[in-house]
Coordinates of C-alpha atoms in Angstrom, one line a residue:
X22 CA -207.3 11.0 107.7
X23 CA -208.1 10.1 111.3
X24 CA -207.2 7.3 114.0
X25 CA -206.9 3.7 113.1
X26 CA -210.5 2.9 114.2
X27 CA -211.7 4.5 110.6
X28 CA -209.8 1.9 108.9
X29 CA -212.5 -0.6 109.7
X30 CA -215.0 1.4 107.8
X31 CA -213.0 1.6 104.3
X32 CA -211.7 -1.6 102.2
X33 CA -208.0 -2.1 100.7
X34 CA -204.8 -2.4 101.0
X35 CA -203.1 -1.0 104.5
X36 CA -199.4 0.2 103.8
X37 CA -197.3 1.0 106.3
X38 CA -194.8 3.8 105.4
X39 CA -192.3 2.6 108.3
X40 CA -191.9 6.0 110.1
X41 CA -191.1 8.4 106.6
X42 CA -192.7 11.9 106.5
X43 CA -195.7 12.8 104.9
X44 CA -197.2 16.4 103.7
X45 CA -199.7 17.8 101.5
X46 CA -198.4 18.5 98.2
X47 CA -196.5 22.0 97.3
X48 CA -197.5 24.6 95.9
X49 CA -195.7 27.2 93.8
X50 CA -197.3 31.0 94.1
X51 CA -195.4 32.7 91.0
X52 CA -194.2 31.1 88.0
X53 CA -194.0 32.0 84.4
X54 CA -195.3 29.0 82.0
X55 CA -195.9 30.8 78.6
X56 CA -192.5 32.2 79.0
X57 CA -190.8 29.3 79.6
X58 CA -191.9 28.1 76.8
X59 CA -191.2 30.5 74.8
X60 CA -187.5 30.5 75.8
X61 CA -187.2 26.7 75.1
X62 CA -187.7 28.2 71.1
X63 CA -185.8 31.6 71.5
X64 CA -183.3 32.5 68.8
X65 CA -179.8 31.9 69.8
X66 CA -178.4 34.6 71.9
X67 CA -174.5 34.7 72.5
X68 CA -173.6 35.7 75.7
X69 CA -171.1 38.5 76.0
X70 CA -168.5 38.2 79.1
X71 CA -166.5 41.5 78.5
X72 CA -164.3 44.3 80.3
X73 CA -166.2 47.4 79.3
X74 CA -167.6 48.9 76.0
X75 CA -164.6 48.2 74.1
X76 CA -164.3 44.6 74.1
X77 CA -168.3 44.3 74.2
X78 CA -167.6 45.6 70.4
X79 CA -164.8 43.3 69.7
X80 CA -167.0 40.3 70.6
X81 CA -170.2 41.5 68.8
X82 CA -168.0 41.9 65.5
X83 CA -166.4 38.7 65.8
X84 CA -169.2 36.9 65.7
X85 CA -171.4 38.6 62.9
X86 CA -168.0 37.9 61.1
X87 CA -168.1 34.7 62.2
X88 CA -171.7 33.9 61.1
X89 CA -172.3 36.8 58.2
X90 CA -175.8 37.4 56.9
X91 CA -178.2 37.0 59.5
X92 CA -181.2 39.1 59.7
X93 CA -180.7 39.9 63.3
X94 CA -177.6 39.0 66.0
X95 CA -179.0 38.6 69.8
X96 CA -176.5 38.7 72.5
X97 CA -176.8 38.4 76.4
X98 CA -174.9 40.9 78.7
X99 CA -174.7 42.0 81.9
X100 CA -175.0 45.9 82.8
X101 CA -172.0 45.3 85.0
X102 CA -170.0 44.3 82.2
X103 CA -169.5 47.8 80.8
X104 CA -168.4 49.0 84.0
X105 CA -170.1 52.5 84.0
X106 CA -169.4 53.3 80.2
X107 CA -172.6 53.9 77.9
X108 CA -173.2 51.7 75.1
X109 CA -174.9 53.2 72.4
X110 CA -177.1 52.8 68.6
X111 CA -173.9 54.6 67.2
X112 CA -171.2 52.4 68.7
X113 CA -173.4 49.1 67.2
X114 CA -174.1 50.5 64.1
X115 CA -169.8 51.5 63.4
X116 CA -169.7 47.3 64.2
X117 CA -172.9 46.5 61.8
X118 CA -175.7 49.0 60.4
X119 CA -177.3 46.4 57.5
X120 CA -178.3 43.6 60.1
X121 CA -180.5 44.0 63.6
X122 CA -178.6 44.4 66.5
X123 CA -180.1 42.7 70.0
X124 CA -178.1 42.8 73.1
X125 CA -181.1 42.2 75.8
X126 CA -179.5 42.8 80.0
X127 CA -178.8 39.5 82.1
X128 CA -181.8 40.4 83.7
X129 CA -184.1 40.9 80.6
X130 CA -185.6 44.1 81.7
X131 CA -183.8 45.9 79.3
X132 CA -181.7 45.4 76.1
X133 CA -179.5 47.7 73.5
X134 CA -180.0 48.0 70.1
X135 CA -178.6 49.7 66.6
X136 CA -180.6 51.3 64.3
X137 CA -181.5 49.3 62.3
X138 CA -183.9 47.4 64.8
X139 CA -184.8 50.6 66.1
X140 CA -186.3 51.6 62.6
X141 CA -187.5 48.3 62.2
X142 CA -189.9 48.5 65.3
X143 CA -190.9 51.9 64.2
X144 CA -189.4 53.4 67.5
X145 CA -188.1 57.8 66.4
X146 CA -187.1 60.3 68.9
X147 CA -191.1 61.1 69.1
X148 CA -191.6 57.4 70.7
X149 CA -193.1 58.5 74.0
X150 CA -192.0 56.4 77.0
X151 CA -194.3 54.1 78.7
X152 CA -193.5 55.1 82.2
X153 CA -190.6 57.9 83.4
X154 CA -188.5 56.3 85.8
X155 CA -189.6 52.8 84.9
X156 CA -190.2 52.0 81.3
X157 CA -188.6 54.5 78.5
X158 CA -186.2 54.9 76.2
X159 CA -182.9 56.4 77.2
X160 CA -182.4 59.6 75.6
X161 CA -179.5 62.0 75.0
X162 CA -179.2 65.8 76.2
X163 CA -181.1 66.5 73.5
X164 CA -183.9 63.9 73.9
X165 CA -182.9 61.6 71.3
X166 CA -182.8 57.9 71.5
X167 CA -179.4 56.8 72.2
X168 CA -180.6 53.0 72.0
X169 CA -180.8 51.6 75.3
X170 CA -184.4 50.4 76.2
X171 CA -185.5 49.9 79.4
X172 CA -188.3 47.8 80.9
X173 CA -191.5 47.3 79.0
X174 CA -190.2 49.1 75.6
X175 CA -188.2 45.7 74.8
X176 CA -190.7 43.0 75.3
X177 CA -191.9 43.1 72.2
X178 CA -188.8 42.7 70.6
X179 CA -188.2 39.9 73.0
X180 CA -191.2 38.0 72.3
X181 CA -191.4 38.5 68.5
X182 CA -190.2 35.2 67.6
X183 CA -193.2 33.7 69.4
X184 CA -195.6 33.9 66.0
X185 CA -193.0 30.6 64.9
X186 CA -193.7 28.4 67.5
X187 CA -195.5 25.9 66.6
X188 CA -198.7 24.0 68.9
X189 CA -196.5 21.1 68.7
X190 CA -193.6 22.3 70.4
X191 CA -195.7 24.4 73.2
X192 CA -197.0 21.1 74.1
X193 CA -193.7 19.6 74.2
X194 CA -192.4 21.9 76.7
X195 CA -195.7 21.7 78.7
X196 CA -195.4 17.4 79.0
X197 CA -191.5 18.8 80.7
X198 CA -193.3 21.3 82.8
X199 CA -195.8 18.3 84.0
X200 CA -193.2 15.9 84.1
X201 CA -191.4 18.7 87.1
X202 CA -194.7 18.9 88.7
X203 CA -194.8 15.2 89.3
X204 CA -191.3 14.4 90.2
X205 CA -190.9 17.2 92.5
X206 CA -194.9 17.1 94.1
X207 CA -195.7 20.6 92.9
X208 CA -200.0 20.2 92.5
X209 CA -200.3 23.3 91.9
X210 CA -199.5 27.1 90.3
X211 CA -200.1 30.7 90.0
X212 CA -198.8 31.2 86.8
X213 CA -197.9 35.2 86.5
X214 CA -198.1 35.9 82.8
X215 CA -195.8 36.6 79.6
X216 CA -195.7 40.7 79.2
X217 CA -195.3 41.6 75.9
X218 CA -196.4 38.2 74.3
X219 CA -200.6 38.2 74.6
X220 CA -201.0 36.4 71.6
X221 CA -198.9 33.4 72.7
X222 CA -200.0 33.8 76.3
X223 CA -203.2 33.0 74.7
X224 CA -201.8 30.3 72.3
X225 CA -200.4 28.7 75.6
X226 CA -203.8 28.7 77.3
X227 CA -205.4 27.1 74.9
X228 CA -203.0 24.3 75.2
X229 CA -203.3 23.9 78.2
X230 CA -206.8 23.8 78.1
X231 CA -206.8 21.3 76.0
X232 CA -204.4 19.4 77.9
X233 CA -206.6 19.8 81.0
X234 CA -210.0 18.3 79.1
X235 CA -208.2 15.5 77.8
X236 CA -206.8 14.4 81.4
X237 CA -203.1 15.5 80.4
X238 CA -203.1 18.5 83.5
X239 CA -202.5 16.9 86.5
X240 CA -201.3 20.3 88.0
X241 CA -203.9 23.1 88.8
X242 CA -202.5 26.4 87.3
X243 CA -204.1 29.4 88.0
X244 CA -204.0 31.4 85.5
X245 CA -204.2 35.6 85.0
X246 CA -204.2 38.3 82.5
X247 CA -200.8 40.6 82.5
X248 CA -200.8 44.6 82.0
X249 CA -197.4 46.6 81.5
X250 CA -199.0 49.3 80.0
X251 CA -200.9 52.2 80.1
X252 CA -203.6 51.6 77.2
X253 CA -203.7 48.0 79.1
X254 CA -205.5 48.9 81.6
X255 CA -208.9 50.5 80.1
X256 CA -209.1 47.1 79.0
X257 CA -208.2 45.3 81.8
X258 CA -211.6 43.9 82.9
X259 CA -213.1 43.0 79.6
X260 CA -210.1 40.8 78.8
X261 CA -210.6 39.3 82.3
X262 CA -213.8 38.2 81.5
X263 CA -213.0 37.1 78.1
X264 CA -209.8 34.9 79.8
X265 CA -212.2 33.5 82.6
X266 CA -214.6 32.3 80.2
X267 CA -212.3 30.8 77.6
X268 CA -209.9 29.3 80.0
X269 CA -211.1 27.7 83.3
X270 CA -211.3 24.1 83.2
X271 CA -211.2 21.3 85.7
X272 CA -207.1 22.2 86.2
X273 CA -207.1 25.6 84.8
X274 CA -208.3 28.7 86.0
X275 CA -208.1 32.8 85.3
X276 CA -209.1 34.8 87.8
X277 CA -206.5 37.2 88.7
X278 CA -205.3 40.2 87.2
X279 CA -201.7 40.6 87.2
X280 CA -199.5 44.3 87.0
X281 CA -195.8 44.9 86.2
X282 CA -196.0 47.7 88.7
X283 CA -192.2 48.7 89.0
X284 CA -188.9 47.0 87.4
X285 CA -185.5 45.6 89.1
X286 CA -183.1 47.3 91.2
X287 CA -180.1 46.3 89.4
X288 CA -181.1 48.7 86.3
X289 CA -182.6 51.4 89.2
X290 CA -186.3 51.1 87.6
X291 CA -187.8 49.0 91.0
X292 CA -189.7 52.2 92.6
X293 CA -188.0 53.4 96.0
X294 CA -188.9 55.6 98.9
X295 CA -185.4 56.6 99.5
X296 CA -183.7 57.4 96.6
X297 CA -180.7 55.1 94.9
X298 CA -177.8 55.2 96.9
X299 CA -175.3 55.1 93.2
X300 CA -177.4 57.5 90.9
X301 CA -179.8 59.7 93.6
X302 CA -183.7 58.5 91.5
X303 CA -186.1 56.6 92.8
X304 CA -187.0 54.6 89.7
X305 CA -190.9 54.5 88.9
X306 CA -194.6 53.1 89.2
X307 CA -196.8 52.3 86.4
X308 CA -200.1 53.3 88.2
X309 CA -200.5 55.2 91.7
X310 CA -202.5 54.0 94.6
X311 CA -205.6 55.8 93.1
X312 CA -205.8 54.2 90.0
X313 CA -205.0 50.8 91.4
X314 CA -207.9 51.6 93.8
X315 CA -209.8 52.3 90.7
X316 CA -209.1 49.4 89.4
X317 CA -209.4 47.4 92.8
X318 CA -213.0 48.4 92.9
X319 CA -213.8 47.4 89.7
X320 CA -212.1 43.6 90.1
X321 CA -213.7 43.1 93.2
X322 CA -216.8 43.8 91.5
X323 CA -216.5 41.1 89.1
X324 CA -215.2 38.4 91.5
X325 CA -211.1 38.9 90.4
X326 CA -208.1 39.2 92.2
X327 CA -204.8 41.1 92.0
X328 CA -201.4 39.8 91.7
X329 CA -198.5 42.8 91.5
X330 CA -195.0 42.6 90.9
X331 CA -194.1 44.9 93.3
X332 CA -189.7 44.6 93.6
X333 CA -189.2 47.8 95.6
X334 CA -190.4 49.4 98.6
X335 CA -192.4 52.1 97.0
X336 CA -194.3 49.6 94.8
X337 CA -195.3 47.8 97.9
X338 CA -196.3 50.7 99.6
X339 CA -198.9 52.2 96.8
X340 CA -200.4 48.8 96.5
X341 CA -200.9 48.4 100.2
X342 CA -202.2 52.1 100.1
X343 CA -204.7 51.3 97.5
X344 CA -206.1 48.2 99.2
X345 CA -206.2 50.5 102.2
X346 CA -208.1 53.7 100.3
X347 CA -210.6 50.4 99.0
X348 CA -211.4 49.0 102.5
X349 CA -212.5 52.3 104.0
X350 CA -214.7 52.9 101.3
X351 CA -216.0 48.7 100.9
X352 CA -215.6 47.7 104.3
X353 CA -216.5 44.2 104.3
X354 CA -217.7 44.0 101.1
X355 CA -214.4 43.8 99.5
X356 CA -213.4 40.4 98.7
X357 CA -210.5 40.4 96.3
X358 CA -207.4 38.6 97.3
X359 CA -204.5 41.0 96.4
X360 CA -200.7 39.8 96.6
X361 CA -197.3 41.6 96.3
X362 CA -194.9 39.5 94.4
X363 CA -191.0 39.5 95.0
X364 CA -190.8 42.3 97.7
X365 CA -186.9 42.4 97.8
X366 CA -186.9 45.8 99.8
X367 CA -189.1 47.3 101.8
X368 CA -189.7 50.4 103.9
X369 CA -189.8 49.8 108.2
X370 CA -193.2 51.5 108.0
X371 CA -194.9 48.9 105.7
X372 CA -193.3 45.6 107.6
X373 CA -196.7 45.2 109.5
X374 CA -199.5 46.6 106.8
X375 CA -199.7 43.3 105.0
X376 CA -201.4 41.4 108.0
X377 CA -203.1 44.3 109.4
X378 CA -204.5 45.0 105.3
X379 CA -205.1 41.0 104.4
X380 CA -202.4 41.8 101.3
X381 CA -200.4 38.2 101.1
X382 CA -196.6 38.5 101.0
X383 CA -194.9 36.8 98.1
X384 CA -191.3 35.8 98.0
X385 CA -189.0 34.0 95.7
X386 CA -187.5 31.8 98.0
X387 CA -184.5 31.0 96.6
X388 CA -183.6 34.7 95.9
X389 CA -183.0 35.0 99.9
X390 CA -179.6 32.6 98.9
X391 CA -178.5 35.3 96.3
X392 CA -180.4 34.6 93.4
X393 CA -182.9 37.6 93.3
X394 CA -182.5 40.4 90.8
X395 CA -180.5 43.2 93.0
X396 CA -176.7 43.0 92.7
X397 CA -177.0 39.5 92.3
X398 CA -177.6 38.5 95.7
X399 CA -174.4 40.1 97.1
X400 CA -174.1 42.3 100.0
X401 CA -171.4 44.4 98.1
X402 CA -173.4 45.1 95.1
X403 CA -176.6 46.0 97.2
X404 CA -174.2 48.2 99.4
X405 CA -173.6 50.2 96.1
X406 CA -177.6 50.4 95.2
X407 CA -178.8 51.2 98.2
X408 CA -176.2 52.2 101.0
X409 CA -174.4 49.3 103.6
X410 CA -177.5 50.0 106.0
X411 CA -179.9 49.0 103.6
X412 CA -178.3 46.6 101.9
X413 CA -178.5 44.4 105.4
X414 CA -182.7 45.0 105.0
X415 CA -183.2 42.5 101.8
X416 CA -186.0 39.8 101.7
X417 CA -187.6 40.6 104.8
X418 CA -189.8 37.7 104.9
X419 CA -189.3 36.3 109.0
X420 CA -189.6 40.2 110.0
X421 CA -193.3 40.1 107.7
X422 CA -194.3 36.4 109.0
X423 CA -194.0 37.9 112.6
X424 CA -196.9 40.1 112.1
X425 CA -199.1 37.3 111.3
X426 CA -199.5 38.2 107.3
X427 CA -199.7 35.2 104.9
X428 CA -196.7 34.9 103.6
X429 CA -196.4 32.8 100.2
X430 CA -193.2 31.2 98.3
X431 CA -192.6 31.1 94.9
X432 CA -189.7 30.6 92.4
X433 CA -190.3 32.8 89.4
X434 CA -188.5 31.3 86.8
X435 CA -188.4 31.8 83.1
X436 CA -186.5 29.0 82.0
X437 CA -187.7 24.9 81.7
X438 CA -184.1 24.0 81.9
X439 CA -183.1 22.0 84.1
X440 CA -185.6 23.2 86.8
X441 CA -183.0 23.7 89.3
X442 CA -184.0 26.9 90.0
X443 CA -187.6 25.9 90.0
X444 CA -187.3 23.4 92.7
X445 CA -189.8 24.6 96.1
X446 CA -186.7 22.0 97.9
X447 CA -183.8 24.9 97.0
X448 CA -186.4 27.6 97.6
X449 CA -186.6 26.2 101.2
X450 CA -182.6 25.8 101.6
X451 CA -182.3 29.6 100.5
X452 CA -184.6 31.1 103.0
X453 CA -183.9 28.7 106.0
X454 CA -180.2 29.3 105.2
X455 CA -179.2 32.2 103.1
X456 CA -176.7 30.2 101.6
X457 CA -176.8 28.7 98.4
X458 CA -175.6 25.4 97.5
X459 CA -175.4 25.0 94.1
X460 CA -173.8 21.0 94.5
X461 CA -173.8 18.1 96.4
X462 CA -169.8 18.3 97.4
X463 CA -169.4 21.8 98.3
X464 CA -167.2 22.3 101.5
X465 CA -168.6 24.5 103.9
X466 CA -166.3 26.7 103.7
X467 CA -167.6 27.0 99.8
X468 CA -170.5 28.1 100.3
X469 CA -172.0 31.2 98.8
X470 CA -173.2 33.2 102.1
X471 CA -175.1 35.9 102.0
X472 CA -174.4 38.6 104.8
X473 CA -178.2 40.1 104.4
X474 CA -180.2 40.6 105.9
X475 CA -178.9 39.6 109.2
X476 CA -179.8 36.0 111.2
X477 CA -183.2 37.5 112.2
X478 CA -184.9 36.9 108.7
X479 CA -184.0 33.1 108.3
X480 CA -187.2 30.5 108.2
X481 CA -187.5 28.0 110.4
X482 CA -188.4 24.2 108.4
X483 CA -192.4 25.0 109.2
X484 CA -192.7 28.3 108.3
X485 CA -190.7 26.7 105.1
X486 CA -194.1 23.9 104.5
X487 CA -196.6 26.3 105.5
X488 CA -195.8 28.6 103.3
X489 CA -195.8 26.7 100.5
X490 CA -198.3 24.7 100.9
X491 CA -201.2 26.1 102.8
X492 CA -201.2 29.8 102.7
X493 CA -200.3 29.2 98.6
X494 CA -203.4 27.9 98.8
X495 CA -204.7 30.9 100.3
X496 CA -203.6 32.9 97.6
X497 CA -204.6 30.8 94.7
X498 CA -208.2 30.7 96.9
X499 CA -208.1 26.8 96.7
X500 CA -207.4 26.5 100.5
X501 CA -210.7 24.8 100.6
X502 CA -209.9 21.5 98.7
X503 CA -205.6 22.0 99.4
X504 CA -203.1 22.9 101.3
X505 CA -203.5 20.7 104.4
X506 CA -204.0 17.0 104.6
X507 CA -207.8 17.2 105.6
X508 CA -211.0 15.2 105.3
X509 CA -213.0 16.1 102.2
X510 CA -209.7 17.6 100.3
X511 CA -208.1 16.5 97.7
X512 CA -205.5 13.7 98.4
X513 CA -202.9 15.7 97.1
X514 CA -199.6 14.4 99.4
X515 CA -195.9 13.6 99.7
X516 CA -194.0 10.9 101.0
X517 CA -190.2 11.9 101.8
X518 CA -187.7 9.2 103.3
X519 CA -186.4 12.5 105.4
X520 CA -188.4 14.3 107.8
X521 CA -188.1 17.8 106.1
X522 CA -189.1 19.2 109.9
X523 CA -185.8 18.4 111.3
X524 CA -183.6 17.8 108.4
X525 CA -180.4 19.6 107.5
X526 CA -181.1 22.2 105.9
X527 CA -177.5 22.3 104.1
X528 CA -178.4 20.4 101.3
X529 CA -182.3 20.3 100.9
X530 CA -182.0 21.4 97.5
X531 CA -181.0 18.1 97.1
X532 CA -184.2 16.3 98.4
X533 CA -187.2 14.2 96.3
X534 CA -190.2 13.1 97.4
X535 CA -190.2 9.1 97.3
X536 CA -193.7 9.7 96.3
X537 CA -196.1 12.2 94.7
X538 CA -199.7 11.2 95.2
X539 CA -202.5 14.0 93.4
X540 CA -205.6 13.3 94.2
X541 CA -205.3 10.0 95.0
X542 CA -203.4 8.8 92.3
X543 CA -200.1 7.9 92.1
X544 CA -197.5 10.2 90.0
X545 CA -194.1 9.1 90.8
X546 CA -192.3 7.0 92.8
X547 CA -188.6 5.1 93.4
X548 CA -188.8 1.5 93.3
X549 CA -188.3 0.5 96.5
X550 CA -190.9 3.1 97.9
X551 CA -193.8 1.5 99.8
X552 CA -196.6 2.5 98.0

């Protein structure tokens, strides 16, 4: 790195790229790994594309006929699909009460079951809820379980299969996780846990560890430990301890602390300021801003960080008012990195808190083209959840970049797949554009745009690179050795035939690196690419 009078002093060959665009390699601030995984492995789930409860029914009974005998029958569904009707244990168990029932929300923050899974899982009327207004169990006038679960109450039941999955296959889905990082020039991860799964979250880890001390990492993936519930978090910091000594490596690190604070707004459990525009709650927190302060002092203590899944704009708000309770008590002392994850609505009176409080601003890039959570990325749905006003205030990233806070992309992702949606290249078409582009040959005139928020909140191509590249670095605290093409870092770079500072951005999902270089060594690379 330097002028071409410091080539005299170092021996080899001299390549000369011809003009094509080089960066430091991306980085990816919130992706689910163990997860993943464990949905290469799931059961088979039938997904359900119905017109109300009715034919929801019809399709559930024509395929236990179908397939007859099975322990239990998963299905995927929608919310939206019953169009307002309820769907409850009594109408599954009329279609089948000898087997399990499963039908787990597109979103899979909350599911319906019969009860015979109910009974299986131990869950009675005298279940108490993990959260009110976030994670519970649905309950009748007169408080009984009608059999729709909502939030944390269905991971568990989600994960379950988890204890069959063999070390054989985790690594197999691993090698397709590196084999993304390589093609696409993603060096490194903050990888934001598996709730409801700790056993395999651990099983994962130790794979990767593995991986890492036999030279099969070439990704750093920074690891955490993941609390979404109540009893969770009195032992939050001894498991921290125990993660950060069995599982940092060369590649592989645990050092944050991660909290399902609130849920999604498409099920109304993402925690508001102003109430639901459709039903009039405000969904719910898991902790308040004193016992994340609580915990805040007791993680900076022991050299940790916080990572919070904070979907709506009350979420947001009680972590920035924790951090801000800590700092007036800590001053300078406090050291712990704390970021709020997803951020799809927010309050006017938090926009500038992030910079002035140090709390780095993470969005799912790609979400800002209509994939987040919400209605589905549509302005009409959002209109319903939150009012037409509000619905134009979504994904307020350029209107938090402005105020000079570090603001970090991600793609949070629970499916290997394809990777599509995993790519940092769509991520940067989504928030430069709001518009998806979900092929090569769409017209213009095709194109899924989004009408929120207004022209304001687009990225710009270099607030695109920074963000995922140096200020992830910032949050995963490795801004010392990457991020930036820089004497004494790592030589963790990308070659691109298109200069992704001035390219269109119509169609950047589209884009490869020619070639990935991690530190120093050569990952991937066309052909007819120079090096």
């Amino acid at each position: 790195v330097g002028d071409e009078s410091g080539l005299a002093e170092l021996e080899g060959e001299i390549i000369d790229l011809e003009g094509r665009f080089v960066m430091p390699a991306i980085m990816d601030s919130h992706v689910h790994i163990p997860l993943s995984v464990s949905n290469d492995y799931a059961p088979e789930k039938r997904f359900i594309s119905c017109n109300g409860k009715e034919e929801c029914l019809k399709i559930i009974a024509e395929t236990i006929a179908s397939d007859p005998g099975k322990k239990q029958y998963r299905f995927v569904m929608s919310l939206s699909d019953l169009n307002g009707e309820k769907l409850t244990k009594e109408d599954l168990d009329a279609v089948c009460s000898d087997r399990e029932i499963y039908i787990e929300e597109g979103e899979s923050h909350s599911a319906w079951v019969n009860s015979k899974l109910l009974k299986a899982e131990g869950i009675t009327d005298e279940t108490p809820d993990i959260a009110p207004g976030l994670s519970y169990y649905e309950r009748d006038e007169m408080g009984r379980i009608t059999g729709y679960l909502v939030e944390m109450t269905i991971f568990g039941i989600m994960m379950a299969f988890t204890q069959n999955i063999t070390e054989e296959q985790i690594r197999t889905s691993l090698a397709k996780f590196v084999k993304y990082a390589e093609k696409q020039g993603v060096s490194a991860v903050f990888e934001a846990g598996t709730p409801g799964g700790a056993e395999f979250h651990e099983r994962v880890y130790k794979v990767l560890r593995d991986m890492d001390e036999k030279g099969e990492l070439p990704v750093y993936i920074d690891g955490c430990y993941c609390i979404y519930n109540r009893e969770s978090i009195k032992t939050a910091i001894e498991n921290m301890k125990r993660f950060r000594e069995e599982f940092s490596s060369g590649n592989l690190r645990v050092n944050t602390l991660k909290i399902i604070l609130d849920g999604t707004t498409a099920i109304h459990t993402a925690a508001l300021v102003t109430p639901y525009a459709d039903v009039g709650t405000v969904g719910g927190c898991l902790m308040d801003q004193y016992e994340i302060a609580d915990l805040l002092k007791q993680l900076n203590e022991n050299g940790f960080d916080l990572h919070v899944h904070t979907v709506g704009e009350m979420a947001a708000r009680t972590v920035l008012d924790a951090v801000e309770l800590v700092k007036a008590e800590l001053g300078d002392c406090f050291k712990s990195h704390v970021t709020c994850a997803h951020l799809e609505i927010m309050d006017d009176a938090d926009i500038d808190r992030f910079a002035k409080l140090g709390v780095n601003a993470n969005f799912s890039a790609w979400w800002h083209a209509g994939g987040g959570s919400g209605g589905g990325g549509k302005y009409e749905d959002n209109a319903v959840l939150f009012g037409k006003e509000r619905a134009l205030k979504m994904l307020r990233s350029k209107s938090v970049w402005d105020t000079g806070a570090n603001v970090c992309w991600s793609s949070d992702n629970i499916l290997f797949g394809d990777f599509r949606a995993w790519s940092p290249y769509l991520g940067m078409e989504g928030a430069i554009t709001r518009l998806f582009d979900e092929a090569a040959n769409v017209e213009e005139e095709e194109k899924h745009y989004v009408p929120y928020p207004s022209a304001s909140e687009c990225m710009n191509h270099e607030e695109m690179l920074l963000g995922y590249t140096i200020n992830n670095a910032k949050q995963l605290r490795i801004d010392d050795r990457k991020g930036s093409i820089t004497v004494g870092k790592d030589a963790d770079f990308l070659i691109f035939k298109e200069n992704l500072l001035t390219v269109d951005p119509r169609g950047m999902s589209h884009i490869l690196p020619e070639t990935v270089i991690f530190k120093g060594q050569k990952m991937n690379g066309i052909k007819e690419s120079p090096i």
